[in-house]
Amino acid sequence: MTISDNRRRLRTELTLAEKASLMSGANFWNTKPVERLDVPSIMLTDGPHGLRKQGGAADHLGLNASIPATCFPPAATLASSWDPSLLELVGAALGAEAAAEDVSVLLGPGLNIKRNPLAGRSFEYFSEDPLLSGTSAAALIRGIQSQGVAACAKHFAVNSQETHRMTIDEIVDERALHETYLEGFRIALAQGDPWTVMSSYNKVNGTYANENVELLDTTLRRTWGFDGLVVTDWGGNNDRVAGLVAGNALEMPSTSGVTDREIVAAVENGDLDEDVLDARVAEVLALIARTRRDDAPAPVDHDAHHELAVEAARRSIVLLDNPLEILPLGPDAGRVAVIGDFAARPRYQGAGSSLVNPTRVDSALDALRASGLDIVGYEPGFARRDKPSRRLRRRAARLARRADVVLLFLGLDESAEAEGVDRAHMRLAQNQLVLAHRLIESGVPVVVVLAGGAPVELPFADEAAAIVHTYLAGQGGGRAVADVLTGRVNPSGRLAETYPLVYADVPSSTSFARTEATSEHRESIYLGYRYFDKIETPVRFPFGHGLSYTRFRYEELEAGETSARVTVTNTGDRAGEETVQLYVEAPDAAVGEVRAPRELRGFAKVALAPGESATVEIPYAEHAFDVYDVERHGWRTVGGTYAVLAGASSRDIRLRRELGVDGEPMPAVDAERLPHYVDGRVDRVNDREFEALLGRPLPPSRWAMGEPLTRDDIIAQTRGRGGFAGLLYRLIEGAYALLMALGRPHAANNTRFVLDLPFRSVARMSGGRVDDAMLDGLLLMVNGRFWRGVRQVASAWRARRRSERVQSNN
């Protein structure tokens, strides 16, 4: 009997209640079994860059310890490698560790587009560019699934901020939706074939992503041909029946049977066609079959995986600037002072559901001391969180005066980047900036080593002797950065996002995470380098930028119909790797059109010995000469004379060749109604122009104040309401402040997660401790009927206790 025959048999033998039970979890991480039909429970767990399998009580945000696992560099770092083969190796290691722990689904990779530098979860995502993002994700997916473990592409879709993420309505025009926010997912599915996709918490244009028929059915399944399973983000269900109809099969975590009963009632009442339920059941059974293992998995070689983590970090570190060619530091470097708390206590991963318990952690300080350099001392220089300390600064300055070169380790601390919280600004901590300026003013050459998962402002950049960016380098990052600084490794990382000069230059800076009910994507298709290149504004470091300890010459670009070829020569005296980036420039550079002037349409990484040449052939991306036509709801090839560009970044173009493309004209736009979309100054778009782009009025961006709170509202809406509601808000904010004061930023940020929970999730994520009757009592309390609510909660609690005693006696 084939697997499909077996699934059909099971669907006919399952009772309605059993079918419904397969639609939600048995607990926080496992699906429900149907033991009489030999349908096992399977485990899903976090792991975009490392397995996070909790050994004890489970929680989503890392409050409880997980088993040790290899912490590889997160997606923001791996994307800087521009190396799909490396990501596939990392994915295979992740899959092997998951298989060894009997995990069937690894919840990653995340591949949402980096819309704004302040997004708190940027470290989990690859790039501002959908081609680089989708290609990177596909490689990781292939590696994970090579071990019989399902990868889970997330968060589908338009999860662009953490503020109010569980209810925020992402307002985005149809063209930007498909060209920017969905294209990376399409590429990941086409090239990686993930067995699962996770829907995002947020709404997209008024409808929750998990209930969005256009996203989950029309686009994901019918247009792209996805045949796997869609799972909610944890607590991401709103209307269970609407989710099933749209295409969501599995709701996680357990709701203690609440939504299972809703499904049964909907079928019995005729509100849900049982064929729809059967289709979702088939998807769950197919996932179980795909991940079922008959043989015991191979034991994990954690030493080998650690070495892979080191190598992944080495190949992802970006040399941003080296104007004096002070790097690499060789035997003649003289006395070296190491300053900065991150050198001894590395910042190597983000926080939240992806927080990995590493098998070990290499520090840069230890690695530098073992490197052969003359390390004359170490000083932390600043407090980890932004607390001024003249004593630490003075000690660092005294050490610097004894040195010929300073290695200054700066970055974002653990409280700055976390799931559930967006950053407040794009600056480094003030105590770090003061220290950097003081050391640079001393006249000793200062090499800055940055850590962090997203761009920061670098006001000292022009005075630093060199800048090296490790991003978040995983557990092996300390050794990796020492190897790059000393020249044992020639850096080959390239930025996967643009570094603006200041945050105000970002087109969404005036609106990002500042409203309550909606997030308006007024910049449309113009984000990252597409925006900066359209308006020709200066940036600190362009997309694709990264330096090497050698140099490369580009020659003989040929632009064919389906691919381009270019010859690259290493003209220096060191072996190195060059990432050749292929951009396509629109006819007439898209002047007078709603179109970016140039876009990444292919790339390849090539390793060359000194003096060696290689001819690299780079295929064009599938939509290299296309735009999304909102009138047709599909892609249109735009004809004309394009320029095919080969370069080392979006602004370091070495060669160009013209290429004629047959196609249609650009879709017509009303330039008078969309002037800033034509000239690219989308930072100036007003309500009327954005509405013209959308083709509909804008929904309210603020919460309706004064109205009673409902199950669909979030706890943050208790702010400013007075009474018990205001007290509840102040208690949560007070817990955040206390935990931060105690130096527990991970736990503190998790309290902010609570504020963004819809009231309905309090019951559904409580593991049965809070039922709907108790929830209704809580809502009475926050809506000014405190004692009536207390009585209802108490009555519901007593009723549940009586029911539990009866069940126990039976």
mmCIF file with all atom_site columns, C-alpha atoms in Angstrom, residues 240-327:
data_model
loop_
_atom_site.group_PDB
_atom_site.id
_atom_site.type_symbol
_atom_site.label_atom_id
_atom_site.label_alt_id
_atom_site.label_comp_id
_atom_site.label_asym_id
_atom_site.label_entity_id
_atom_site.label_seq_id
_atom_site.pdbx_PDB_ins_code
_atom_site.Cartn_x
_atom_site.Cartn_y
_atom_site.Cartn_z
_atom_site.occupancy
_atom_site.B_iso_or_equiv
_atom_site.pdbx_formal_charge
_atom_site.auth_seq_id
_atom_site.auth_comp_id
_atom_site.auth_asym_id
_atom_site.auth_atom_id
_atom_site.pdbx_PDB_model_num
ATOM 1  C CA . ARG A 1 240 ? -10.051 28.384 13.658 1.00 0.00 ? 240 ARG A CA 1
ATOM 2  C CA . VAL A 1 241 ? -12.606 27.529 10.978 1.00 0.00 ? 241 VAL A CA 1
ATOM 3  C CA . ALA A 1 242 ? -11.576 30.429 8.751  1.00 0.00 ? 242 ALA A CA 1
ATOM 4  C CA . GLY A 1 243 ? -7.979  29.248 9.073  1.00 0.00 ? 243 GLY A CA 1
ATOM 5  C CA . LEU A 1 244 ? -8.884  25.734 7.946  1.00 0.00 ? 244 LEU A CA 1
ATOM 6  C CA . VAL A 1 245 ? -10.764 27.043 4.933  1.00 0.00 ? 245 VAL A CA 1
ATOM 7  C CA . ALA A 1 246 ? -7.860  29.283 3.923  1.00 0.00 ? 246 ALA A CA 1
ATOM 8  C CA . GLY A 1 247 ? -5.368  26.420 4.129  1.00 0.00 ? 247 GLY A CA 1
ATOM 9  C CA . ASN A 1 248 ? -3.988  26.260 7.668  1.00 0.00 ? 248 ASN A CA 1
ATOM 10 C CA . ALA A 1 249 ? -3.861  22.685 8.927  1.00 0.00 ? 249 ALA A CA 1
ATOM 11 C CA . LEU A 1 250 ? -2.090  22.721 12.267 1.00 0.00 ? 250 LEU A CA 1
ATOM 12 C CA . GLU A 1 251 ? -2.659  25.131 15.131 1.00 0.00 ? 251 GLU A CA 1
ATOM 13 C CA . MET A 1 252 ? 0.059   25.289 17.776 1.00 0.00 ? 252 MET A CA 1
ATOM 14 C CA . PRO A 1 253 ? 0.374   25.033 20.698 1.00 0.00 ? 253 PRO A CA 1
ATOM 15 C CA . SER A 1 254 ? -2.350  23.017 22.405 1.00 0.00 ? 254 SER A CA 1
ATOM 16 C CA . THR A 1 255 ? -5.572  24.833 23.203 1.00 0.00 ? 255 THR A CA 1
ATOM 17 C CA . SER A 1 256 ? -6.692  22.036 25.534 1.00 0.00 ? 256 SER A CA 1
ATOM 18 C CA . GLY A 1 257 ? -9.326  20.969 23.032 1.00 0.00 ? 257 GLY A CA 1
ATOM 19 C CA . VAL A 1 258 ? -11.082 24.336 22.743 1.00 0.00 ? 258 VAL A CA 1
ATOM 20 C CA . THR A 1 259 ? -10.625 24.797 18.998 1.00 0.00 ? 259 THR A CA 1
ATOM 21 C CA . ASP A 1 260 ? -10.998 21.064 18.329 1.00 0.00 ? 260 ASP A CA 1
ATOM 22 C CA . ARG A 1 261 ? -14.541 21.354 19.640 1.00 0.00 ? 261 ARG A CA 1
ATOM 23 C CA . GLU A 1 262 ? -15.082 24.419 17.450 1.00 0.00 ? 262 GLU A CA 1
ATOM 24 C CA . ILE A 1 263 ? -14.126 22.368 14.380 1.00 0.00 ? 263 ILE A CA 1
ATOM 25 C CA . VAL A 1 264 ? -16.462 19.493 15.288 1.00 0.00 ? 264 VAL A CA 1
ATOM 26 C CA . ALA A 1 265 ? -19.329 21.905 15.899 1.00 0.00 ? 265 ALA A CA 1
ATOM 27 C CA . ALA A 1 266 ? -18.698 23.701 12.585 1.00 0.00 ? 266 ALA A CA 1
ATOM 28 C CA . VAL A 1 267 ? -18.865 20.414 10.644 1.00 0.00 ? 267 VAL A CA 1
ATOM 29 C CA . GLU A 1 268 ? -21.979 19.254 12.486 1.00 0.00 ? 268 GLU A CA 1
ATOM 30 C CA . ASN A 1 269 ? -23.678 22.623 11.949 1.00 0.00 ? 269 ASN A CA 1
ATOM 31 C CA . GLY A 1 270 ? -22.820 22.689 8.244  1.00 0.00 ? 270 GLY A CA 1
ATOM 32 C CA . ASP A 1 271 ? -20.533 25.711 8.649  1.00 0.00 ? 271 ASP A CA 1
ATOM 33 C CA . LEU A 1 272 ? -17.472 23.704 7.547  1.00 0.00 ? 272 LEU A CA 1
ATOM 34 C CA . ASP A 1 273 ? -17.403 21.207 4.699  1.00 0.00 ? 273 ASP A CA 1
ATOM 35 C CA . GLU A 1 274 ? -15.856 17.980 5.990  1.00 0.00 ? 274 GLU A CA 1
ATOM 36 C CA . ASP A 1 275 ? -13.940 17.706 2.709  1.00 0.00 ? 275 ASP A CA 1
ATOM 37 C CA . VAL A 1 276 ? -12.003 20.811 3.749  1.00 0.00 ? 276 VAL A CA 1
ATOM 38 C CA . LEU A 1 277 ? -11.173 19.195 7.068  1.00 0.00 ? 277 LEU A CA 1
ATOM 39 C CA . ASP A 1 278 ? -10.134 16.007 5.263  1.00 0.00 ? 278 ASP A CA 1
ATOM 40 C CA . ALA A 1 279 ? -7.741  17.981 3.066  1.00 0.00 ? 279 ALA A CA 1
ATOM 41 C CA . ARG A 1 280 ? -6.074  19.472 6.141  1.00 0.00 ? 280 ARG A CA 1
ATOM 42 C CA . VAL A 1 281 ? -5.929  16.056 7.832  1.00 0.00 ? 281 VAL A CA 1
ATOM 43 C CA . ALA A 1 282 ? -4.214  14.664 4.728  1.00 0.00 ? 282 ALA A CA 1
ATOM 44 C CA . GLU A 1 283 ? -1.563  17.381 5.041  1.00 0.00 ? 283 GLU A CA 1
ATOM 45 C CA . VAL A 1 284 ? -0.851  16.446 8.649  1.00 0.00 ? 284 VAL A CA 1
ATOM 46 C CA . LEU A 1 285 ? -0.636  12.757 7.779  1.00 0.00 ? 285 LEU A CA 1
ATOM 47 C CA . ALA A 1 286 ? 1.649   13.506 4.835  1.00 0.00 ? 286 ALA A CA 1
ATOM 48 C CA . LEU A 1 287 ? 4.019   15.446 7.112  1.00 0.00 ? 287 LEU A CA 1
ATOM 49 C CA . ILE A 1 288 ? 4.081   12.553 9.593  1.00 0.00 ? 288 ILE A CA 1
ATOM 50 C CA . ALA A 1 289 ? 4.880   10.148 6.754  1.00 0.00 ? 289 ALA A CA 1
ATOM 51 C CA . ARG A 1 290 ? 7.620   12.394 5.346  1.00 0.00 ? 290 ARG A CA 1
ATOM 52 C CA . THR A 1 291 ? 9.396   12.704 8.679  1.00 0.00 ? 291 THR A CA 1
ATOM 53 C CA . ARG A 1 292 ? 8.865   9.194  10.021 1.00 0.00 ? 292 ARG A CA 1
ATOM 54 C CA . ARG A 1 293 ? 12.170  7.458  10.696 1.00 0.00 ? 293 ARG A CA 1
ATOM 55 C CA . ASP A 1 294 ? 12.561  3.691  10.716 1.00 0.00 ? 294 ASP A CA 1
ATOM 56 C CA . ASP A 1 295 ? 16.270  3.688  11.580 1.00 0.00 ? 295 ASP A CA 1
ATOM 57 C CA . ALA A 1 296 ? 17.954  5.246  14.572 1.00 0.00 ? 296 ALA A CA 1
ATOM 58 C CA . PRO A 1 297 ? 19.593  8.557  13.653 1.00 0.00 ? 297 PRO A CA 1
ATOM 59 C CA . ALA A 1 298 ? 23.348  8.865  13.649 1.00 0.00 ? 298 ALA A CA 1
ATOM 60 C CA . PRO A 1 299 ? 24.894  10.369 16.793 1.00 0.00 ? 299 PRO A CA 1
ATOM 61 C CA . VAL A 1 300 ? 25.849  14.024 16.531 1.00 0.00 ? 300 VAL A CA 1
ATOM 62 C CA . ASP A 1 301 ? 29.510  14.956 16.325 1.00 0.00 ? 301 ASP A CA 1
ATOM 63 C CA . HIS A 1 302 ? 29.347  18.231 18.250 1.00 0.00 ? 302 HIS A CA 1
ATOM 64 C CA . ASP A 1 303 ? 33.067  18.880 17.753 1.00 0.00 ? 303 ASP A CA 1
ATOM 65 C CA . ALA A 1 304 ? 32.639  18.713 13.973 1.00 0.00 ? 304 ALA A CA 1
ATOM 66 C CA . HIS A 1 305 ? 29.556  20.919 14.143 1.00 0.00 ? 305 HIS A CA 1
ATOM 67 C CA . HIS A 1 306 ? 31.448  23.456 16.205 1.00 0.00 ? 306 HIS A CA 1
ATOM 68 C CA . GLU A 1 307 ? 34.151  23.572 13.537 1.00 0.00 ? 307 GLU A CA 1
ATOM 69 C CA . LEU A 1 308 ? 31.428  24.126 10.927 1.00 0.00 ? 308 LEU A CA 1
ATOM 70 C CA . ALA A 1 309 ? 30.040  26.969 13.067 1.00 0.00 ? 309 ALA A CA 1
ATOM 71 C CA . VAL A 1 310 ? 33.515  28.534 13.127 1.00 0.00 ? 310 VAL A CA 1
ATOM 72 C CA . GLU A 1 311 ? 33.863  28.169 9.357  1.00 0.00 ? 311 GLU A CA 1
ATOM 73 C CA . ALA A 1 312 ? 30.386  29.620 8.751  1.00 0.00 ? 312 ALA A CA 1
ATOM 74 C CA . ALA A 1 313 ? 31.342  32.668 10.809 1.00 0.00 ? 313 ALA A CA 1
ATOM 75 C CA . ARG A 1 314 ? 34.686  33.059 9.020  1.00 0.00 ? 314 ARG A CA 1
ATOM 76 C CA . ARG A 1 315 ? 32.999  33.100 5.622  1.00 0.00 ? 315 ARG A CA 1
ATOM 77 C CA . SER A 1 316 ? 30.323  35.562 6.753  1.00 0.00 ? 316 SER A CA 1
ATOM 78 C CA . ILE A 1 317 ? 32.380  38.261 8.521  1.00 0.00 ? 317 ILE A CA 1
ATOM 79 C CA . VAL A 1 318 ? 32.429  41.509 6.552  1.00 0.00 ? 318 VAL A CA 1
ATOM 80 C CA . LEU A 1 319 ? 35.443  43.815 6.302  1.00 0.00 ? 319 LEU A CA 1
ATOM 81 C CA . LEU A 1 320 ? 33.626  47.135 6.000  1.00 0.00 ? 320 LEU A CA 1
ATOM 82 C CA . ASP A 1 321 ? 36.588  49.506 5.825  1.00 0.00 ? 321 ASP A CA 1
ATOM 83 C CA . ASN A 1 322 ? 40.369  49.289 5.876  1.00 0.00 ? 322 ASN A CA 1
ATOM 84 C CA . PRO A 1 323 ? 41.614  52.633 4.485  1.00 0.00 ? 323 PRO A CA 1
ATOM 85 C CA . LEU A 1 324 ? 45.075  52.407 6.074  1.00 0.00 ? 324 LEU A CA 1
ATOM 86 C CA . GLU A 1 325 ? 45.380  48.708 5.248  1.00 0.00 ? 325 GLU A CA 1
ATOM 87 C CA . ILE A 1 326 ? 46.170  48.156 8.901  1.00 0.00 ? 326 ILE A CA 1
ATOM 88 C CA . LEU A 1 327 ? 44.529  44.755 8.630  1.00 0.00 ? 327 LEU A CA 1
#
